[in-house]
Coordinates of C-alpha atoms and ligand atoms in Angstrom, one line a residue:
M1 CA 0.0 0.0 0.0
K2 CA 2.7 2.5 1.0
Y3 CA 4.7 1.6 -2.1
W4 CA 1.7 2.2 -4.2
L5 CA 1.1 5.6 -2.7
A6 CA 4.7 6.6 -3.3
M7 CA 4.5 5.5 -6.9
W8 CA 1.3 7.5 -7.1
H9 CA 3.0 10.7 -6.2
I10 CA 5.9 10.1 -8.6
L11 CA 3.5 9.5 -11.4
I12 CA 1.4 12.5 -10.7
I13 CA 4.4 14.8 -10.8
S14 CA 5.8 13.3 -13.9
I15 CA 2.5 13.4 -15.7
A16 CA 1.9 17.0 -14.7
V17 CA 5.2 17.9 -16.3
V18 CA 4.5 16.3 -19.6
S19 CA 0.9 17.5 -19.9
A20 CA 2.1 21.0 -20.9
Q21 CA -0.6 22.5 -23.1
G22 CA 1.7 23.3 -26.0
R23 CA 1.4 25.9 -28.7
Y24 CA -2.3 26.5 -28.4
E25 CA -2.2 27.9 -25.0
N26 CA -1.6 31.5 -26.1
T27 CA -4.3 31.7 -28.6
N28 CA -6.5 34.6 -27.6
L29 CA -9.9 32.9 -27.5
K30 CA -11.9 35.5 -25.5
Q31 CA -13.9 32.9 -23.8
D32 CA -15.0 32.9 -20.2
W33 CA -13.5 30.1 -18.0
W34 CA -16.7 28.0 -18.1
E35 CA -17.6 28.2 -21.7
T36 CA -15.6 25.2 -22.9
A37 CA -14.6 23.8 -19.6
V38 CA -14.4 20.2 -18.6
F39 CA -16.6 19.5 -15.5
Y40 CA -16.2 16.4 -13.5
Q41 CA -18.9 15.1 -11.2
I42 CA -17.8 13.6 -8.0
Y43 CA -20.2 11.5 -5.9
P44 CA -18.4 12.2 -2.6
R45 CA -19.6 9.1 -0.8
S46 CA -17.9 6.9 -3.3
F47 CA -14.8 8.8 -4.5
M48 CA -12.1 8.5 -1.8
D49 CA -12.3 7.6 1.9
S50 CA -9.6 9.3 3.9
D51 CA -10.5 8.1 7.4
G52 CA -11.3 4.4 6.9
D53 CA -15.0 4.4 7.7
G54 CA -16.0 3.0 4.4
V55 CA -17.6 6.2 3.2
G56 CA -15.9 8.7 0.9
D57 CA -15.2 12.2 2.4
I58 CA -14.0 15.7 1.7
N59 CA -10.4 15.1 2.7
G60 CA -10.4 12.1 0.3
I61 CA -11.4 14.5 -2.5
T62 CA -8.7 16.9 -1.5
S63 CA -6.1 14.1 -1.6
R64 CA -7.1 13.3 -5.2
L65 CA -7.2 16.8 -6.8
E66 CA -4.0 16.2 -8.6
Y67 CA -5.6 13.3 -10.3
L68 CA -8.3 15.7 -11.7
K69 CA -5.6 18.1 -12.8
E70 CA -3.8 15.4 -14.6
L71 CA -7.0 14.4 -16.4
G72 CA -7.4 17.9 -17.7
V73 CA -10.5 18.8 -15.6
D74 CA -11.3 22.5 -15.0
A75 CA -14.1 22.2 -12.5
T76 CA -15.6 19.5 -10.3
W77 CA -19.2 19.5 -9.1
L78 CA -19.8 17.6 -5.9
S79 CA -23.1 15.8 -5.2
P80 CA -24.5 17.2 -2.0
I81 CA -22.2 17.4 1.0
F82 CA -24.6 19.3 3.3
K83 CA -25.8 18.0 6.6
S84 CA -28.4 15.3 6.0
P85 CA -29.9 12.2 7.7
M86 CA -28.9 10.4 4.4
H87 CA -32.3 8.8 3.6
D88 CA -31.5 9.8 0.1
F89 CA -27.7 10.2 0.5
G90 CA -27.6 13.9 0.7
Y91 CA -30.5 14.8 -1.6
D92 CA -32.4 15.2 1.7
V93 CA -30.7 18.2 3.3
S94 CA -31.4 19.0 7.0
D95 CA -29.1 22.1 7.2
Y96 CA -28.1 24.0 4.1
Y97 CA -25.4 25.9 5.9
S98 CA -23.3 23.1 7.3
I99 CA -21.3 20.1 6.1
Q100 CA -22.4 16.5 6.8
P101 CA -20.1 15.4 9.6
E102 CA -19.3 12.0 8.1
Y103 CA -17.9 13.9 5.1
G104 CA -15.8 16.3 7.2
S105 CA -15.9 19.7 8.7
M106 CA -16.2 23.3 7.4
E107 CA -12.5 23.6 7.8
D108 CA -12.0 20.5 5.7
F109 CA -14.1 22.1 3.0
E110 CA -12.2 25.3 3.2
Q111 CA -9.0 23.4 2.8
L112 CA -10.4 21.7 -0.3
L113 CA -11.2 25.1 -1.7
R114 CA -7.7 26.4 -1.0
K115 CA -6.0 23.3 -2.5
A116 CA -8.3 23.4 -5.5
G117 CA -7.6 27.1 -6.0
E118 CA -3.8 26.4 -6.1
L119 CA -4.4 23.9 -8.8
N120 CA -6.8 26.1 -10.6
I121 CA -9.7 23.7 -10.3
K122 CA -13.1 25.2 -9.6
I123 CA -15.5 23.7 -7.1
I124 CA -19.2 23.6 -7.8
L125 CA -21.8 22.4 -5.2
D126 CA -25.0 20.6 -5.8
F127 CA -27.9 22.5 -4.4
V128 CA -31.2 20.7 -3.7
P129 CA -33.9 23.3 -3.7
N130 CA -37.0 21.2 -4.2
H131 CA -37.3 19.9 -0.7
S132 CA -35.5 19.6 2.6
S133 CA -35.1 16.7 4.9
N134 CA -38.0 16.0 7.2
E135 CA -35.4 16.2 9.9
S136 CA -34.6 19.9 9.2
D137 CA -35.5 22.4 11.9
W138 CA -37.5 24.2 9.3
F139 CA -39.8 21.2 8.6
I140 CA -40.1 20.3 12.3
K141 CA -41.2 23.9 13.1
S142 CA -43.6 23.9 10.1
S143 CA -45.2 20.6 11.1
N144 CA -45.8 22.1 14.6
K145 CA -47.4 25.2 12.9
D146 CA -44.7 27.6 14.1
E147 CA -46.0 30.9 13.0
Y148 CA -43.0 31.8 10.8
Y149 CA -42.4 28.4 9.3
S150 CA -46.0 27.2 9.0
D151 CA -46.3 28.0 5.3
W152 CA -42.8 26.8 4.2
Y153 CA -44.0 23.4 2.9
V154 CA -46.9 22.2 0.9
W155 CA -49.6 21.2 3.4
E156 CA -53.1 20.0 2.5
N157 CA -56.1 18.5 4.2
G158 CA -56.9 14.8 3.5
H159 CA -60.2 13.2 2.9
L160 CA -62.3 11.5 5.5
D161 CA -64.8 8.9 4.4
D162 CA -68.1 8.0 6.1
R163 CA -66.3 5.4 8.3
G164 CA -63.7 7.9 9.4
Q165 CA -61.0 6.4 7.1
R166 CA -58.4 9.1 6.2
S167 CA -57.0 9.2 2.7
P168 CA -54.5 11.6 0.9
P169 CA -55.7 14.9 -0.7
N170 CA -55.4 13.5 -4.3
N171 CA -53.9 10.9 -6.6
W172 CA -50.3 12.4 -6.9
V173 CA -47.5 9.8 -6.9
S174 CA -43.9 10.3 -5.8
V175 CA -41.0 9.8 -8.2
F176 CA -40.0 7.0 -5.9
R177 CA -43.4 5.4 -6.2
K178 CA -46.5 5.4 -3.9
T179 CA -48.5 8.4 -2.8
A180 CA -46.7 11.8 -2.7
W181 CA -48.5 12.7 0.5
T182 CA -47.7 11.8 4.0
Y183 CA -49.9 12.5 7.0
M184 CA -48.6 14.4 10.0
P185 CA -50.7 14.0 13.1
T186 CA -49.2 17.2 14.6
R187 CA -51.1 19.3 12.0
D188 CA -53.7 16.8 11.0
Q189 CA -52.6 17.5 7.5
Y190 CA -50.6 15.9 4.7
Y191 CA -47.3 17.2 3.4
L192 CA -46.3 16.8 -0.2
H193 CA -43.1 15.0 -1.2
Q194 CA -42.4 14.5 -4.9
F195 CA -39.5 12.2 -3.9
G196 CA -39.1 10.2 -0.7
T197 CA -41.3 10.6 2.4
S198 CA -38.2 12.1 4.1
Q199 CA -38.1 14.9 1.5
P200 CA -41.0 17.4 2.1
D201 CA -41.4 19.8 -0.8
F202 CA -40.8 23.5 -0.1
N203 CA -43.6 26.0 -0.9
Y204 CA -42.1 28.3 -3.5
R205 CA -45.2 30.4 -3.5
N206 CA -44.0 31.7 -0.1
P207 CA -41.6 34.6 -0.7
V208 CA -39.8 33.9 2.6
V209 CA -38.8 30.5 1.3
V210 CA -37.4 32.0 -1.9
E211 CA -35.4 34.6 0.1
E212 CA -33.9 31.8 2.3
M213 CA -32.8 29.8 -0.8
K214 CA -31.1 32.9 -2.3
N215 CA -29.3 33.2 1.0
V216 CA -28.1 29.6 0.8
I217 CA -26.7 30.3 -2.6
K218 CA -25.0 33.5 -1.5
F219 CA -23.5 31.8 1.5
W220 CA -21.7 29.2 -0.5
L221 CA -20.7 31.6 -3.3
E222 CA -19.2 33.9 -0.7
K223 CA -17.3 31.0 0.7
G224 CA -15.6 30.7 -2.7
V225 CA -17.4 28.1 -4.7
A226 CA -17.4 28.7 -8.4
G227 CA -21.0 27.9 -8.9
M228 CA -23.9 25.7 -8.0
R229 CA -25.7 23.0 -9.8
I230 CA -29.4 23.2 -9.0
N231 CA -31.0 19.8 -8.8
S232 CA -34.4 18.8 -10.3
I233 CA -35.4 22.3 -10.8
N234 CA -38.4 21.5 -12.8
H235 CA -40.1 20.0 -9.7
L236 CA -39.9 23.3 -7.8
F237 CA -43.5 24.4 -8.3
E238 CA -46.9 22.7 -8.1
V239 CA -49.9 24.1 -9.8
D240 CA -51.5 27.1 -8.0
K241 CA -54.3 25.5 -6.1
D242 CA -56.3 28.7 -5.9
V243 CA -57.0 28.3 -9.6
F244 CA -58.8 25.1 -8.7
G245 CA -61.0 26.4 -5.9
G246 CA -58.4 25.9 -3.2
R247 CA -57.6 22.2 -3.6
Y248 CA -54.9 20.5 -5.6
P249 CA -56.5 18.7 -8.5
N250 CA -55.8 15.0 -9.5
E251 CA -53.4 14.4 -12.3
P252 CA -54.7 12.7 -15.4
L253 CA -53.8 9.1 -16.2
T254 CA -51.3 8.3 -18.9
G255 CA -53.0 5.1 -19.8
K256 CA -49.6 3.4 -20.2
P257 CA -49.9 -0.4 -20.0
G258 CA -48.6 -2.4 -17.1
L259 CA -48.6 0.4 -14.6
G260 CA -50.6 0.7 -11.3
P261 CA -51.7 3.7 -9.3
E262 CA -48.5 3.5 -7.2
D263 CA -46.2 4.0 -10.2
Y264 CA -44.9 7.4 -11.2
G265 CA -45.5 6.7 -14.9
Y266 CA -49.2 6.0 -14.2
L267 CA -49.9 9.8 -14.1
D268 CA -49.3 12.6 -16.5
H269 CA -47.5 15.2 -14.3
V270 CA -49.1 18.3 -15.6
Y271 CA -49.6 19.8 -12.2
T272 CA -46.3 18.9 -10.4
K273 CA -43.7 19.5 -13.1
D274 CA -42.5 22.2 -15.5
Q275 CA -44.9 24.9 -14.2
D276 CA -44.4 28.3 -15.8
E277 CA -43.3 29.9 -12.6
T278 CA -40.2 27.9 -12.6
Y279 CA -38.5 29.9 -15.3
D280 CA -39.1 33.2 -13.4
M281 CA -37.6 31.6 -10.4
V282 CA -34.5 30.5 -12.4
S283 CA -34.1 34.1 -13.5
Q284 CA -34.4 35.4 -9.9
L285 CA -31.7 32.9 -8.7
R286 CA -29.5 33.8 -11.7
D287 CA -29.5 37.4 -10.3
V288 CA -27.8 36.1 -7.2
F289 CA -25.0 34.6 -9.2
D290 CA -24.6 37.6 -11.4
A291 CA -24.4 40.1 -8.5
I292 CA -21.4 38.3 -7.0
S293 CA -19.8 37.6 -10.4
I294 CA -20.0 41.3 -11.3
R295 CA -18.7 42.4 -7.9
D296 CA -15.7 40.0 -8.1
N297 CA -15.2 40.1 -11.9
V298 CA -15.2 36.3 -12.0
T299 CA -18.2 34.4 -13.3
R300 CA -20.0 32.1 -10.8
V301 CA -21.9 29.6 -12.9
M302 CA -25.4 28.4 -12.5
M303 CA -26.0 24.9 -13.7
T304 CA -29.5 23.5 -13.8
E305 CA -30.8 19.9 -14.0
A306 CA -34.2 19.1 -15.2
S307 CA -35.3 15.9 -16.9
T308 CA -38.0 17.2 -19.2
T309 CA -38.9 17.7 -22.9
I310 CA -36.4 19.4 -25.1
K311 CA -38.5 22.5 -25.5
N312 CA -38.8 22.9 -21.8
A313 CA -35.1 22.0 -21.3
V314 CA -33.8 24.8 -23.5
K315 CA -36.1 27.3 -21.8
Y316 CA -33.6 27.1 -18.9
Y317 CA -31.2 29.1 -21.1
G318 CA -33.5 32.0 -20.6
E319 CA -36.0 33.7 -22.8
G320 CA -37.1 37.2 -23.3
I321 CA -36.9 39.1 -20.0
H322 CA -36.1 35.9 -18.1
R323 CA -32.3 35.3 -17.7
G324 CA -31.5 31.6 -17.6
A325 CA -28.8 29.3 -16.4
H326 CA -25.3 29.3 -17.8
I327 CA -25.5 25.5 -18.2
P328 CA -28.8 23.7 -18.4
F329 CA -27.8 20.1 -18.5
N330 CA -28.3 18.3 -21.8
F331 CA -29.4 14.7 -21.3
A332 CA -29.7 13.9 -25.1
L333 CA -26.8 11.4 -25.0
I334 CA -28.6 9.6 -22.1
A335 CA -32.3 10.0 -22.9
D336 CA -32.3 9.7 -26.7
L337 CA -29.8 6.8 -27.0
D338 CA -29.7 3.2 -25.9
K339 CA -28.0 -0.1 -26.7
D340 CA -29.7 -0.4 -30.0
S341 CA -28.9 3.1 -31.2
D342 CA -26.9 3.4 -34.4
A343 CA -25.0 6.2 -36.0
R344 CA -28.1 7.8 -37.4
D345 CA -29.6 8.0 -33.9
I346 CA -26.4 9.6 -32.5
K347 CA -26.5 12.2 -35.3
F348 CA -30.1 12.9 -34.7
A349 CA -29.7 13.2 -30.9
V350 CA -26.8 15.6 -31.2
D351 CA -28.2 17.7 -33.9
R352 CA -31.6 17.9 -32.3
W353 CA -30.1 19.5 -29.2
L354 CA -28.0 21.9 -31.2
T355 CA -31.1 22.8 -33.2
Y356 CA -33.3 23.6 -30.2
K357 CA -30.5 25.3 -28.2
P358 CA -30.4 29.1 -28.6
L359 CA -27.8 29.9 -31.3
K360 CA -25.5 31.9 -29.2
K361 CA -25.5 29.8 -26.1
Q362 CA -23.0 27.1 -25.2
A363 CA -24.1 23.4 -25.6
N364 CA -23.0 20.9 -23.0
W365 CA -22.7 17.1 -23.2
V366 CA -23.4 14.6 -20.4
T367 CA -23.2 10.8 -20.7
G368 CA -23.7 9.8 -17.1
N369 CA -24.4 10.8 -13.5
H370 CA -25.2 9.3 -10.2
D371 CA -28.6 8.3 -11.4
K372 CA -27.9 6.7 -14.8
S373 CA -26.4 3.5 -15.9
R374 CA -22.7 3.7 -16.9
V375 CA -21.7 4.1 -20.5
A376 CA -19.9 0.7 -20.5
S377 CA -23.1 -0.9 -19.2
R378 CA -25.7 1.1 -21.0
F379 CA -24.0 0.7 -24.4
R380 CA -21.0 -1.6 -24.2
P381 CA -17.4 -1.4 -22.8
E382 CA -15.9 -1.1 -26.3
L383 CA -17.7 2.2 -26.9
V384 CA -16.3 4.0 -23.9
D385 CA -13.7 5.9 -25.9
A386 CA -16.2 6.8 -28.6
F387 CA -18.6 8.3 -26.0
N388 CA -15.7 10.2 -24.3
M389 CA -14.9 11.6 -27.8
L390 CA -18.5 12.8 -28.1
V391 CA -18.5 14.5 -24.7
L392 CA -15.1 16.1 -25.1
L393 CA -15.0 17.1 -28.7
L394 CA -18.6 18.2 -29.6
P395 CA -19.0 21.9 -29.4
G396 CA -19.4 23.4 -25.9
I397 CA -19.0 22.2 -22.3
A398 CA -18.0 18.6 -21.4
I399 CA -19.4 17.0 -18.2
T400 CA -18.0 13.6 -17.1
Y401 CA -19.3 11.5 -14.3
M402 CA -16.4 10.1 -12.2
G403 CA -15.2 6.8 -13.5
E404 CA -16.2 7.3 -17.1
E405 CA -12.6 8.3 -17.9
I406 CA -11.6 4.7 -17.1
G407 CA -14.7 3.0 -18.4
M408 CA -16.1 1.8 -15.1
V409 CA -19.0 -0.6 -15.3
N410 CA -22.1 -0.8 -13.1
G411 CA -21.4 -2.8 -10.0
F412 CA -23.7 -5.5 -8.7
V413 CA -25.4 -4.6 -5.5
P414 CA -27.6 -7.5 -4.1
W415 CA -31.0 -6.7 -2.5
S416 CA -29.5 -7.3 1.0
E417 CA -27.0 -4.5 0.5
T418 CA -29.2 -2.1 -1.5
K419 CA -29.3 1.4 -0.1
D420 CA -31.0 3.5 -2.8
P421 CA -34.5 4.5 -1.5
Q422 CA -35.8 4.3 -5.1
A423 CA -34.9 0.6 -5.1
C424 CA -35.9 -0.1 -1.5
N425 CA -39.3 1.4 -2.2
T426 CA -40.1 -1.3 -4.8
D427 CA -40.3 -3.9 -1.9
D428 CA -39.3 -6.3 -4.7
P429 CA -36.1 -8.3 -4.2
V430 CA -36.1 -9.3 -7.9
N431 CA -37.1 -6.2 -9.9
F432 CA -35.5 -3.6 -7.7
I433 CA -32.5 -3.9 -10.0
D434 CA -34.4 -2.1 -12.8
V435 CA -34.6 1.1 -10.8
S436 CA -31.7 0.9 -8.4
R437 CA -29.1 3.6 -8.7
D438 CA -26.6 1.8 -6.4
P439 CA -24.8 0.1 -9.3
V440 CA -23.5 3.5 -10.6
R441 CA -22.5 4.6 -7.1
T442 CA -20.1 1.8 -6.2
P443 CA -16.7 3.0 -5.0
F444 CA -14.3 4.6 -7.4
Q445 CA -11.6 2.1 -8.6
W446 CA -8.2 3.5 -7.9
S447 CA -6.1 0.4 -7.8
N448 CA -6.1 -3.4 -7.4
G449 CA -5.6 -3.0 -3.7
K450 CA -8.0 -3.5 -0.8
N451 CA -11.5 -2.0 -1.7
A452 CA -9.9 -0.9 -5.0
G453 CA -7.8 1.6 -3.1
F454 CA -11.0 3.5 -2.1
S455 CA -10.9 2.8 1.6
S456 CA -9.1 0.9 4.3
A457 CA -12.3 -0.2 6.0
E458 CA -13.4 -3.8 6.4
V459 CA -16.8 -3.0 4.8
T460 CA -17.5 -0.1 2.3
W461 CA -20.9 1.5 2.2
L462 CA -21.6 -0.1 -1.1
P463 CA -19.6 -3.1 -2.4
V464 CA -16.8 -2.5 -4.9
A465 CA -17.7 -3.5 -8.4
E466 CA -16.4 -6.8 -9.7
G467 CA -13.4 -6.7 -12.0
Y468 CA -11.7 -3.8 -10.2
E469 CA -8.5 -5.8 -10.1
H470 CA -8.0 -5.1 -13.8
L471 CA -10.2 -2.0 -14.2
N472 CA -8.6 0.7 -12.2
V473 CA -6.7 4.0 -12.4
A474 CA -3.3 2.6 -11.5
A475 CA -3.5 -0.1 -14.2
Q476 CA -4.7 2.3 -16.8
R477 CA -2.1 4.9 -16.0
S478 CA 0.8 2.5 -16.4
A479 CA -0.7 0.9 -19.6
V480 CA 0.5 2.3 -22.9
R481 CA -3.1 2.3 -24.2
S482 CA -6.1 2.7 -21.9
H483 CA -9.3 4.7 -21.6
Y484 CA -7.5 6.9 -19.2
Q485 CA -4.8 7.7 -21.7
V486 CA -7.4 8.4 -24.4
Y487 CA -9.3 10.7 -22.1
R488 CA -6.2 12.7 -21.3
T489 CA -5.3 13.0 -25.0
L490 CA -8.9 14.3 -25.6
T491 CA -8.8 16.9 -22.9
N492 CA -5.5 18.1 -24.4
L493 CA -7.0 18.2 -27.9
R494 CA -10.0 20.2 -26.8
L495 CA -7.7 23.1 -25.9
R496 CA -7.2 23.7 -29.6
P497 CA -9.3 26.5 -31.2
A498 CA -11.0 24.0 -33.6
F499 CA -12.6 22.3 -30.6
R500 CA -13.2 25.4 -28.5
L501 CA -14.4 27.8 -31.2
G502 CA -14.6 25.8 -34.3
R503 CA -17.6 25.0 -36.5
Y504 CA -19.3 21.7 -36.5
E505 CA -20.8 19.5 -39.1
S506 CA -21.9 15.8 -38.8
L507 CA -22.8 12.9 -41.0
A508 CA -23.9 9.3 -40.5
L509 CA -21.5 7.9 -43.2
H510 CA -23.1 4.5 -42.7
R511 CA -25.8 3.2 -40.4
D512 CA -22.9 2.2 -38.1
V513 CA -20.5 5.1 -38.6
F514 CA -21.0 8.5 -37.1
A515 CA -18.5 11.3 -38.0
F516 CA -18.2 14.9 -37.3
K517 CA -15.9 17.6 -38.5
R518 CA -14.6 20.5 -36.4
W519 CA -12.6 23.3 -38.0
Y520 CA -11.2 26.7 -37.2
N521 CA -9.3 28.6 -39.9
D522 CA -7.1 26.0 -41.5
D523 CA -7.1 23.6 -38.7
T524 CA -9.5 20.8 -39.5
Y525 CA -10.4 17.6 -37.7
V526 CA -12.7 14.6 -38.3
V527 CA -13.9 12.5 -35.4
V528 CA -15.2 9.2 -36.7
M529 CA -16.6 6.2 -34.8
N530 CA -17.8 2.8 -35.9
V531 CA -20.5 2.0 -33.3
G532 CA -21.4 -1.3 -35.1
R533 CA -20.1 -4.7 -34.5
V534 CA -18.5 -5.3 -37.9
Y535 CA -15.8 -3.8 -40.0
H536 CA -16.8 -1.0 -42.5
V537 CA -15.0 1.1 -45.1
V538 CA -16.1 4.7 -45.3
N539 CA -15.3 7.7 -47.5
L540 CA -14.7 10.9 -45.6
T541 CA -14.7 13.0 -48.7
A542 CA -18.5 13.1 -48.2
F543 CA -17.5 16.0 -46.0
D544 CA -16.9 19.3 -47.8
L545 CA -13.1 20.0 -48.1
I546 CA -12.0 16.7 -46.6
F547 CA -9.6 14.9 -49.0
G548 CA -6.1 13.4 -49.2
Q549 CA -4.4 12.2 -46.1
L550 CA -5.4 12.6 -42.5
E551 CA -3.3 12.0 -39.4
V552 CA -4.4 10.1 -36.3
E553 CA -4.5 12.4 -33.2
A554 CA -6.3 9.9 -30.9
S555 CA -7.6 6.4 -31.3
S556 CA -9.8 4.1 -29.2
V557 CA -8.1 1.5 -27.1
L558 CA -8.8 -1.4 -29.4
S559 CA -7.8 0.4 -32.6
S560 CA -4.7 -0.8 -34.4
R561 CA -3.9 2.8 -35.2
T562 CA -1.8 5.1 -33.1
Y563 CA -0.8 8.7 -32.9
S564 CA 0.5 10.1 -36.3
D565 CA -0.5 7.2 -38.4
S566 CA -1.9 8.3 -41.8
V567 CA -5.2 7.4 -43.2
Q568 CA -6.8 8.1 -46.7
A569 CA -9.9 10.3 -46.7
N570 CA -11.5 8.4 -49.5
Y571 CA -10.9 4.9 -48.2
L572 CA -11.0 4.5 -44.4
D573 CA -11.4 1.0 -43.0
L574 CA -12.7 0.9 -39.5
A575 CA -12.8 -2.1 -37.3
A576 CA -15.9 -2.8 -35.1
D577 CA -16.0 -0.2 -32.3
E578 CA -13.0 1.7 -33.7
A579 CA -13.1 5.5 -33.0
L580 CA -10.5 8.0 -34.3
V581 CA -9.7 11.7 -34.1
L582 CA -8.1 12.7 -37.4
R583 CA -6.5 15.9 -38.5
M584 CA -6.3 17.1 -42.1
Q585 CA -2.8 17.5 -43.4
V586 CA -2.2 20.9 -45.0
Ligands
NAG601 C1 -38.4 11.2 8.3 O1 -38.8 10.2 7.3 C2 -38.2 9.0 7.5 C3 -38.6 8.1 6.4 O2 -39.9 8.2 6.1 C4 -38.7 8.4 8.9 O3 -38.1 7.1 9.1 C5 -38.4 9.4 10.0 O4 -38.9 8.9 11.2 C6 -38.9 10.7 9.7 N1 -38.4 11.7 10.7 C7 -39.1 12.6 11.3 C8 -38.4 13.5 12.2 O5 -40.3 12.7 11.0
NAG602 C1 -12.1 41.7 -15.2 O1 -11.5 40.5 -15.7 C2 -11.1 40.5 -17.0 C3 -10.5 39.1 -17.4 O2 -10.1 38.4 -16.3 C4 -10.0 41.6 -17.2 O3 -9.6 41.6 -18.6 C5 -10.7 42.9 -16.8 O4 -9.7 44.0 -16.9 C6 -11.2 42.9 -15.4 N1 -12.0 44.1 -15.2 C7 -11.8 44.7 -14.0 C8 -12.7 45.9 -13.9 O5 -11.0 44.4 -13.2
NAG603 C1 -15.0 8.7 -52.3 O1 -16.0 9.7 -52.7 C2 -15.4 10.6 -53.7 C3 -16.4 11.7 -53.9 O2 -17.7 11.2 -54.0 C4 -15.2 9.7 -55.0 O3 -14.7 10.6 -56.0 C5 -14.3 8.6 -54.7 O4 -14.1 7.8 -55.8 C6 -14.7 7.8 -53.5 N1 -13.7 6.9 -53.1 C7 -13.8 5.6 -53.2 C8 -12.6 4.8 -52.8 O5 -14.8 5.0 -53.5
NAG604 C1 -33.3 13.5 -12.0 C2 -33.6 13.6 -10.5 O1 -34.7 13.2 -10.1 N1 -32.6 13.9 -9.7 C3 -32.7 14.0 -8.3 C4 -33.9 14.7 -7.8 O2 -34.0 14.8 -6.5 C5 -34.0 13.6 -5.9 C6 -34.3 13.7 -4.5 O3 -33.6 14.8 -4.0 C7 -32.7 12.8 -6.1 O4 -32.7 11.6 -5.6 C8 -32.5 12.7 -7.6 O5 -31.2 12.3 -7.8

């Protein structure tokens, strides 16, 4: 273990030296820091455990910042680290102004900010505004009808039938299944929770709640974080019940087959999602970021997450008088693609987002997060490099979920060890696997050591995924070819103006072969990927002004080609799963 740690430091130092950014560094791009940045999502519970309790923590993150630097990451956003009873692992906050003790102290967090600042890595926090924990002081006071807090949450009377049986106010269902209403005897009323029962929804129609949320954002921005990611923002508002005579109306049924009244998909969420008021709220919150950005002359970014239709999704960029978020997450590469997708589907998904996005705003690309199956498992392991090429070389911002740079796969977490409330709520030891998010949250794989180098504990909070002995950072770092090496090559490539500022054009050259061209002045690249399972020959001259020879800048792990090999534009043979970044010879 000690030996390995020592090697680790030597490697970090040597890699940092060779990763000089070369001749493109001085190009005057006139871009703000975030506009073509690489953001890396850390799920703190599973990244690095510094104190041997089997749970990742802040000092663990601090100890691995050099690794992020070496990857070419500009900013990292951390899933919630605020104080929480952890019914939903930090997405249920009990105190928005303090750090969860098992992750560390405020001093630890300040130390993380300092160290990150020295390395020029920005820290972004995940803000969960749609609900607090049921164990927050605010909720406890509200459920006791404290005068000031009484109206902070969404309270509603239930129904009583002839025999005195009590039932919830209406048919609304939680995202985690079952009724979205829980009865509180202290008020003889129900509270609304769009997620778990431990996550009561705030009442955003109460201006005092809105003020408090702005204060939370200010507090962390003043502490020095570079921005906030606002979670599930489209769930902020419910319909205004006054429009319906003072009671929240039932939601209509979707009529989808195979679903029962306890399933989220049973209802069409017209009254609990995507309400118009949300966009005005985004604009109000954006003002908080802008005020501090202007004062300090450094942009603090606002990222928003909403899983919704594309037309709603791009509204978060802002429209008319409403200012939007800098980075509304784009889930096209997750939501629009699956195992059966071919090159045409990829082109369609990418172009669709670029089409709906306001012309002058930056796009962003996401292939995974703490809620979605990993790329290696959702598609297949051989396509990891191709997807990293999409994320890192398409126009705009790149967002990587930790572990995708080494092609981590979903872990197997048996029912007996399942922790995710969304899985536990199924009460189903067989089918829980379909909804469990634990498999993408298994510990990060640093090495082939104990617990994959994540922790010295006997038991980790989730089991380490199988296969970590071979699939880990240390192995990929010492290998000549690995996903990790490809990822670093790509983050270096994206510093070039063609990828930061360049234009974009794409083609499905074949049902299995997706390609796109990026160019800036005379510097032209073609990224080409065979996402099929058989060999194909393609003709890149189908792109305007692509001809002659191209040189390989990067190639997927299984490709037989390496850096500086030449290929012919009019006859390019691609093995199954082969992905290449090519540069036109001038
Ligand atoms: C909060 O909710 C959880 C899960 O429903 C429950 O176990 C716990 O007792 C609740 N706590 C309070 C203070 O109501
Ligand atoms: C603000 O920052 C930019 C770029 O970092 C710099 O060019 C500009 O002079 C600064 N403006 C002020 C008022 O300090
Ligand atoms: C590739 O396409 C170009 C332009 O259509 C054509 O002239 C050329 O013959 C093609 N190459 C091959 C090898 O088919
Ligand atoms: C997409 C989504 O639903 N994300 C989050 C919404 O909020 C819940 C509860 O806070 C989280 O569990 C989800 O990850």
